[in-house]
Amino acid sequence: MDAAGVDRLSDLTDCLLHAILSRLEARQVVQTCVLSSRWRRLWLAAPCLDIDGGEDQEGEDEEERHKKLDDFVDNLLLRRRTCAFSPLHTLRVSVASPRPLWRRLHHDRRSSICAAHTRWVSRGLESSPAVLEVRGIKLPSFSSGTHRLTKLLLQDVILHKDFEKHLFAWLRVLQDLEIRSSDMSNLSRIESNTLKNLTIEAGTILNFEVIAPRLASLHLAVQFRGLRAFSVTVREAPDLVQASVRLLDNPLPAKEYPFVFQQDPIFLVPMLCRFLGSLSNVRSLELSGFRDMAQHISPPPPPGVPWPAEYQFQLMAPGSDNSAPCPMLQAILDEEHNRLPMFRNLRTLVLDKCDIGDNIQTLCSFLHYTPALEKLTLKNCEVTTCNFT
């Protein structure tokens, strides 16, 4: 109300009030019903529901708190589903926890709580949202309620055992898919006839192929330190416009985390090169974090055994037998072993935090594979010496 006691906020149109409600957490949205008669039923048609499961913590009152929250969410989703005149646009369901999701699922007391979180997503899908964002939850089946779903954002989730099949069979209008910090070890294929934008970030086991005829944008970020397996290819994406590949974290060993990739280095670079080769039609490419590689001199200690203080690593030299070359850009240019293809459609190339070799020789070699390049951007790249004479 203003200074004269007039409620001007309630005079706004429904669409503006719904836009305000979309920026509130679900419980706050429902609480607006007591403001005035004008607001009594507005929340039922809110286009966005943001359900926060709260931080998962130990405590005597945890189960009681969750029971109240569970009842609230169930009633909220039931009431929202009955509002047929205003379809739900966005559903967000998130649960924050200091413990990994897989560990919570194997905890007797918390497994039932995790099951309730999964049920929230399942019941939310009954309102057929166009956008679904899920964090910290085991996913339910996507076999129903997805006929309007165009955008799916997943973070720290456990995929349903049939996610791969449901993605192709039931998410028939999906255009944007993001999967971050999630276990993708059981995923062998990402196939969609409608997908346009795909983002995969921070996986340690990535063994899948992408079949998406309409794919225009692909972004892949690999947790290089601790990488256990990598075999990713894009099989069908003739209209790919933009792609980026980021190797997260510095692959060189560090005292506080002396752990580098676990996949056999003999196969890691060829698999990465094979992936880049499947992007040969791309028009804009960004490579980030392509620096030196390292390997264990001897096998790492088994799980649970402390790392010895004197434990050593060695850098792998280019062309040496039984080892992967370094630095990374130089490795993928090894024609004898990796055979990087020509990027004949590439117009824009961005190299960020990459080692481009002595006297930029590695960069010059890479440019031989980009005959149509128009724009080159270098960000924070490493070069030993450079003479422009």
Coordinates of C-alpha atoms in Angstrom, one line a residue:
M1 CA 0.0 0.0 0.0
D2 CA 1.0 3.6 -0.6
A3 CA 1.1 6.4 2.0
A4 CA -2.7 6.9 1.6
G5 CA -3.4 3.2 2.3
V6 CA -4.3 2.3 -1.3
D7 CA -3.3 -1.2 -2.4
R8 CA -1.9 -0.3 -5.8
L9 CA -0.1 -3.7 -6.2
S10 CA -3.4 -5.5 -6.4
D11 CA -4.4 -3.2 -9.3
L12 CA -1.8 -4.8 -11.5
T13 CA -2.9 -7.2 -14.2
D14 CA -2.9 -11.0 -13.5
C15 CA 0.1 -11.5 -15.9
L16 CA 2.2 -9.0 -13.9
L17 CA 1.2 -10.5 -10.6
H18 CA 2.0 -14.0 -11.9
A19 CA 5.4 -12.8 -12.9
I20 CA 6.0 -11.6 -9.3
L21 CA 4.9 -14.9 -7.9
S22 CA 7.2 -16.8 -10.3
R23 CA 10.2 -15.2 -8.4
L24 CA 9.1 -16.6 -5.0
E25 CA 9.7 -19.9 -3.4
A26 CA 6.7 -22.2 -3.3
R27 CA 5.7 -21.6 0.3
Q28 CA 5.9 -17.9 -0.1
V29 CA 3.7 -18.2 -3.2
V30 CA 1.0 -19.9 -1.2
Q31 CA 1.3 -17.4 1.7
T32 CA 0.2 -14.6 -0.7
C33 CA -3.4 -15.9 -0.5
V34 CA -3.9 -14.0 2.8
L35 CA -2.9 -10.6 1.4
S36 CA -6.4 -9.8 0.2
S37 CA -9.3 -11.2 -1.7
R38 CA -7.6 -10.3 -5.0
W39 CA -4.7 -12.6 -4.1
R40 CA -6.8 -15.5 -2.7
R41 CA -6.7 -17.7 -5.8
L42 CA -3.9 -16.1 -7.8
W43 CA -1.3 -18.5 -6.5
L44 CA -3.1 -21.5 -8.1
A45 CA -2.2 -20.2 -11.5
A46 CA 1.4 -19.2 -10.8
P47 CA 3.4 -20.2 -13.9
C48 CA 6.4 -21.3 -11.9
L49 CA 6.7 -23.5 -8.8
D50 CA 10.1 -23.5 -7.0
I51 CA 10.0 -26.3 -4.4
D52 CA 13.0 -26.3 -2.1
G53 CA 13.4 -29.4 0.0
G54 CA 15.8 -27.6 2.3
E55 CA 19.2 -28.6 3.4
D56 CA 19.3 -32.3 4.3
Q57 CA 20.6 -32.3 7.9
E58 CA 20.8 -34.7 10.8
G59 CA 18.7 -34.0 13.9
E60 CA 15.9 -35.2 16.1
D61 CA 13.4 -33.0 14.4
E62 CA 14.4 -33.9 10.8
E63 CA 11.7 -36.5 10.2
E64 CA 9.0 -34.3 11.6
R65 CA 10.2 -31.3 9.6
H66 CA 10.2 -33.5 6.4
K67 CA 6.7 -34.9 7.1
K68 CA 5.2 -31.4 7.3
L69 CA 7.1 -30.4 4.1
D70 CA 6.0 -33.5 2.4
D71 CA 2.3 -32.9 3.2
F72 CA 2.7 -29.3 2.0
V73 CA 4.2 -30.2 -1.3
D74 CA 1.7 -33.0 -2.0
N75 CA -1.2 -30.6 -1.4
L76 CA 0.4 -27.9 -3.4
L77 CA 1.0 -30.1 -6.4
L78 CA -2.5 -31.6 -6.2
R79 CA -4.1 -28.1 -6.1
R80 CA -1.9 -26.9 -8.9
R81 CA -2.8 -29.8 -11.1
T82 CA -6.5 -28.9 -10.9
C83 CA -5.8 -25.5 -12.5
A84 CA -6.3 -26.5 -16.1
F85 CA -6.9 -23.0 -17.4
S86 CA -3.3 -21.9 -16.6
P87 CA -0.7 -24.6 -17.6
L88 CA 2.4 -24.8 -15.4
H89 CA 5.5 -23.4 -17.3
T90 CA 8.4 -24.1 -14.9
L91 CA 8.8 -26.6 -12.1
R92 CA 12.0 -26.5 -9.9
V93 CA 12.6 -29.2 -7.3
S94 CA 15.9 -29.1 -5.4
V95 CA 17.4 -30.6 -2.3
A96 CA 20.8 -29.5 -0.9
S97 CA 22.9 -31.8 1.1
P98 CA 26.5 -32.1 2.2
R99 CA 26.3 -35.9 1.6
P100 CA 26.3 -37.5 -1.9
L101 CA 22.9 -38.5 -3.1
W102 CA 23.9 -42.2 -3.5
R103 CA 25.0 -42.3 0.1
R104 CA 21.6 -40.9 1.3
L105 CA 19.8 -43.5 -0.8
H106 CA 21.6 -46.3 1.1
H107 CA 20.8 -44.8 4.5
D108 CA 17.7 -46.5 6.0
R109 CA 16.3 -43.4 7.6
R110 CA 17.0 -41.2 4.6
S111 CA 16.0 -43.6 1.8
S112 CA 12.3 -42.9 2.5
I113 CA 12.9 -39.1 2.4
C114 CA 14.7 -39.5 -0.9
A115 CA 11.8 -41.5 -2.2
A116 CA 9.5 -38.7 -1.2
H117 CA 11.6 -36.2 -3.2
T118 CA 11.4 -38.4 -6.2
R119 CA 7.6 -38.5 -5.8
W120 CA 7.5 -34.7 -5.8
V121 CA 9.0 -34.7 -9.3
S122 CA 6.7 -37.4 -10.5
R123 CA 3.6 -35.6 -9.2
G124 CA 4.9 -32.3 -10.6
L125 CA 5.1 -33.9 -14.0
E126 CA 1.3 -34.5 -13.8
S127 CA 0.9 -30.7 -14.4
S128 CA 2.9 -31.1 -17.6
P129 CA 5.5 -28.3 -17.2
A130 CA 7.3 -26.9 -20.2
V131 CA 10.6 -26.5 -18.1
L132 CA 11.8 -28.9 -15.4
E133 CA 14.8 -28.3 -13.2
V134 CA 15.8 -31.0 -10.7
R135 CA 18.7 -30.9 -8.2
G136 CA 19.9 -33.5 -5.6
I137 CA 17.1 -36.0 -6.4
K138 CA 16.8 -39.5 -7.9
L139 CA 14.7 -39.1 -11.0
P140 CA 11.4 -40.8 -11.6
S141 CA 10.2 -42.3 -14.8
F142 CA 9.5 -39.8 -17.6
S143 CA 6.9 -42.0 -19.3
S144 CA 4.1 -39.5 -18.6
G145 CA 3.6 -35.8 -18.2
T146 CA 6.3 -34.8 -20.6
H147 CA 4.4 -33.9 -23.7
R148 CA 5.1 -30.1 -23.2
L149 CA 8.6 -30.5 -21.8
T150 CA 11.0 -28.4 -23.9
K151 CA 13.8 -27.8 -21.4
L152 CA 15.3 -30.2 -18.8
L153 CA 18.0 -29.1 -16.4
L154 CA 19.5 -31.8 -14.1
Q155 CA 22.2 -31.3 -11.4
D156 CA 23.5 -33.9 -8.9
V157 CA 20.8 -36.4 -9.8
I158 CA 20.6 -40.1 -10.3
L159 CA 19.1 -40.9 -13.6
H160 CA 16.2 -43.4 -13.9
K161 CA 17.3 -46.8 -15.2
D162 CA 15.2 -46.1 -18.3
F163 CA 16.2 -42.5 -18.8
E164 CA 17.9 -43.3 -22.1
K165 CA 14.7 -44.9 -23.5
H166 CA 12.4 -42.3 -22.1
L167 CA 14.5 -39.4 -23.6
F168 CA 13.9 -40.7 -27.1
A169 CA 10.4 -42.2 -26.7
W170 CA 8.6 -39.7 -24.4
L171 CA 10.4 -36.3 -24.5
R172 CA 9.2 -35.6 -28.0
V173 CA 9.5 -31.8 -27.9
L174 CA 12.6 -31.5 -25.8
Q175 CA 15.0 -28.8 -27.2
D176 CA 17.4 -28.1 -24.3
L177 CA 19.1 -30.7 -22.0
E178 CA 21.7 -30.0 -19.3
I179 CA 23.2 -32.7 -17.1
R180 CA 25.7 -31.5 -14.5
S181 CA 27.5 -33.3 -11.7
S182 CA 25.6 -36.5 -12.2
D183 CA 26.4 -40.1 -12.6
M184 CA 26.2 -41.0 -16.3
S185 CA 28.0 -44.3 -16.2
N186 CA 24.9 -46.3 -17.3
L187 CA 24.1 -43.9 -20.1
S188 CA 25.2 -45.2 -23.6
R189 CA 23.1 -43.0 -25.8
I190 CA 21.6 -39.5 -25.9
E191 CA 19.1 -39.7 -28.8
S192 CA 16.5 -37.1 -29.7
N193 CA 14.9 -35.9 -32.9
T194 CA 14.1 -32.5 -31.4
L195 CA 17.1 -31.7 -29.2
K196 CA 18.9 -28.4 -30.2
N197 CA 21.1 -27.6 -27.2
L198 CA 23.1 -30.1 -25.1
T199 CA 25.3 -29.4 -22.1
I200 CA 27.2 -32.2 -20.2
E201 CA 29.4 -31.1 -17.3
A202 CA 31.7 -32.7 -14.7
G203 CA 31.3 -36.4 -15.3
T204 CA 34.0 -39.0 -14.5
I205 CA 32.6 -41.8 -16.6
L206 CA 31.4 -40.7 -20.0
N207 CA 30.7 -43.5 -22.5
F208 CA 27.9 -42.4 -24.8
E209 CA 27.0 -41.4 -28.3
V210 CA 24.9 -38.4 -29.3
I211 CA 22.3 -38.8 -32.1
A212 CA 20.5 -35.5 -32.5
P213 CA 19.8 -34.4 -36.2
R214 CA 18.8 -30.9 -35.1
L215 CA 21.6 -30.3 -32.6
A216 CA 22.9 -26.8 -32.9
S217 CA 24.9 -26.3 -29.7
L218 CA 27.0 -28.8 -27.7
H219 CA 29.0 -28.1 -24.6
L220 CA 31.0 -30.8 -22.8
A221 CA 33.0 -30.2 -19.6
V222 CA 35.1 -33.2 -18.4
Q223 CA 36.5 -33.5 -14.8
F224 CA 39.9 -34.3 -16.1
R225 CA 41.4 -35.0 -12.7
G226 CA 39.9 -38.4 -11.7
L227 CA 38.5 -39.2 -15.2
R228 CA 37.8 -42.9 -15.2
A229 CA 36.5 -43.5 -18.7
F230 CA 35.9 -41.4 -21.8
S231 CA 34.3 -42.4 -25.1
V232 CA 32.0 -39.8 -26.5
T233 CA 31.0 -39.3 -30.1
V234 CA 28.5 -37.2 -32.0
R235 CA 27.1 -39.5 -34.6
E236 CA 24.4 -37.4 -36.2
A237 CA 24.5 -33.6 -35.9
P238 CA 24.7 -32.1 -39.5
D239 CA 23.6 -28.6 -38.4
L240 CA 26.0 -28.2 -35.4
V241 CA 26.8 -24.5 -35.1
Q242 CA 28.6 -24.2 -31.8
A243 CA 30.6 -26.6 -29.6
S244 CA 32.9 -26.2 -26.6
V245 CA 35.1 -28.8 -24.8
R246 CA 36.5 -27.9 -21.4
L247 CA 39.0 -30.0 -19.4
L248 CA 38.2 -28.9 -15.9
D249 CA 40.9 -28.6 -13.3
N250 CA 44.6 -28.7 -13.8
P251 CA 45.7 -32.3 -14.8
L252 CA 49.1 -31.9 -13.2
P253 CA 49.3 -33.5 -9.7
A254 CA 48.9 -31.5 -6.6
K255 CA 49.8 -32.3 -3.0
E256 CA 46.4 -31.6 -1.7
Y257 CA 44.8 -33.8 -4.4
P258 CA 47.4 -36.1 -6.0
F259 CA 45.1 -37.8 -8.4
V260 CA 45.1 -37.7 -12.2
F261 CA 43.1 -39.6 -14.8
Q262 CA 42.5 -43.3 -14.2
Q263 CA 41.7 -44.2 -17.8
D264 CA 44.7 -45.8 -19.6
P265 CA 46.5 -42.7 -21.1
I266 CA 47.2 -44.7 -24.2
F267 CA 43.5 -44.6 -25.0
L268 CA 42.5 -41.3 -23.5
V269 CA 43.9 -39.0 -26.2
P270 CA 42.7 -41.1 -29.1
M271 CA 39.2 -41.1 -27.6
L272 CA 39.3 -37.3 -27.1
C273 CA 40.6 -36.9 -30.7
R274 CA 37.8 -39.2 -31.9
F275 CA 35.3 -37.0 -30.2
L276 CA 36.7 -33.8 -31.7
G277 CA 36.6 -35.6 -35.1
S278 CA 32.9 -36.1 -34.7
L279 CA 32.6 -32.3 -34.5
S280 CA 34.2 -31.7 -37.8
N281 CA 31.2 -29.9 -39.2
V282 CA 31.0 -27.3 -36.4
R283 CA 31.3 -23.6 -37.3
S284 CA 32.4 -22.3 -33.9
L285 CA 34.7 -24.2 -31.5
E286 CA 36.1 -23.4 -28.1
L287 CA 38.8 -25.6 -26.4
S288 CA 39.6 -24.9 -22.8
G289 CA 42.1 -26.4 -20.4
F290 CA 44.2 -28.3 -23.0
R291 CA 47.4 -28.4 -21.1
D292 CA 50.0 -30.9 -20.0
M293 CA 49.2 -34.5 -19.1
A294 CA 50.7 -36.6 -16.3
Q295 CA 50.6 -40.2 -15.2
H296 CA 51.5 -42.3 -12.2
I297 CA 55.0 -43.8 -12.3
S298 CA 53.6 -46.8 -10.3
P299 CA 50.0 -47.9 -9.7
P300 CA 48.2 -45.6 -7.2
P301 CA 47.4 -47.0 -3.7
P302 CA 44.1 -48.8 -3.3
P303 CA 41.0 -47.0 -1.9
G304 CA 41.3 -46.1 1.7
V305 CA 45.2 -46.3 1.7
P306 CA 46.9 -42.9 2.3
W307 CA 49.0 -41.5 -0.5
P308 CA 52.7 -41.7 0.3
A309 CA 54.4 -38.3 0.8
E310 CA 57.2 -39.4 -1.7
Y311 CA 54.7 -40.6 -4.3
Q312 CA 55.9 -39.3 -7.7
F313 CA 54.4 -38.6 -11.1
Q314 CA 56.0 -38.1 -14.5
L315 CA 55.1 -36.1 -17.5
M316 CA 54.5 -38.1 -20.6
A317 CA 56.8 -37.1 -23.5
P318 CA 55.5 -36.7 -27.0
G319 CA 56.1 -39.7 -29.2
S320 CA 57.4 -41.9 -26.4
D321 CA 56.4 -45.6 -26.4
N322 CA 53.6 -46.8 -24.2
S323 CA 52.6 -43.4 -23.1
A324 CA 50.3 -40.6 -24.2
P325 CA 51.9 -37.4 -25.5
C326 CA 51.9 -34.0 -23.8
P327 CA 50.8 -31.2 -24.0
M328 CA 47.2 -32.1 -24.9
L329 CA 46.9 -30.0 -28.1
Q330 CA 50.2 -31.5 -29.4
A331 CA 48.8 -34.9 -28.5
I332 CA 45.7 -34.6 -30.6
L333 CA 47.8 -33.5 -33.6
D334 CA 49.8 -36.7 -33.6
E335 CA 48.8 -37.7 -37.2
E336 CA 50.3 -41.2 -36.9
H337 CA 48.1 -42.3 -34.0
N338 CA 45.1 -39.9 -33.8
R339 CA 44.4 -38.5 -37.3
L340 CA 42.5 -35.3 -36.5
P341 CA 40.2 -34.5 -39.4
M342 CA 39.8 -31.2 -41.2
F343 CA 37.4 -28.7 -39.8
R344 CA 36.3 -27.3 -43.1
N345 CA 33.3 -25.4 -41.9
L346 CA 35.1 -23.8 -38.8
R347 CA 34.9 -20.0 -38.9
T348 CA 35.6 -19.2 -35.2
L349 CA 38.1 -20.8 -32.9
V350 CA 38.7 -19.9 -29.2
L351 CA 41.6 -21.4 -27.2
D352 CA 41.4 -20.8 -23.4
K353 CA 44.0 -21.9 -20.9
C354 CA 45.7 -24.1 -23.5
D355 CA 49.4 -24.9 -24.0
I356 CA 50.1 -23.8 -27.6
G357 CA 53.7 -25.0 -27.7
D358 CA 57.2 -23.5 -28.1
N359 CA 57.1 -20.5 -30.4
I360 CA 53.3 -21.3 -30.9
Q361 CA 54.3 -24.3 -33.1
T362 CA 51.4 -26.3 -31.7
L363 CA 49.0 -23.6 -32.6
C364 CA 50.3 -23.2 -36.1
S365 CA 50.0 -27.0 -36.6
F366 CA 46.4 -26.9 -35.4
L367 CA 45.5 -24.1 -37.8
H368 CA 46.4 -26.3 -40.7
Y369 CA 43.2 -28.2 -39.9
T370 CA 41.1 -25.1 -40.1
P371 CA 41.3 -23.8 -43.8
A372 CA 38.2 -21.6 -43.5
L373 CA 39.0 -20.0 -40.2
E374 CA 38.1 -16.3 -39.9
K375 CA 38.5 -15.5 -36.2
L376 CA 41.0 -16.8 -33.7
T377 CA 40.8 -15.9 -30.0
L378 CA 43.5 -16.8 -27.4
K379 CA 42.7 -16.5 -23.7
N380 CA 45.3 -17.2 -21.0
C381 CA 47.3 -19.5 -23.2
E382 CA 50.8 -20.8 -22.4
V383 CA 53.7 -20.4 -24.7
T384 CA 57.4 -20.8 -23.9
T385 CA 59.1 -18.4 -26.3
C386 CA 57.7 -16.5 -29.2
N387 CA 59.7 -14.6 -31.9
F388 CA 57.7 -12.6 -34.4
T389 CA 60.5 -12.1 -37.0

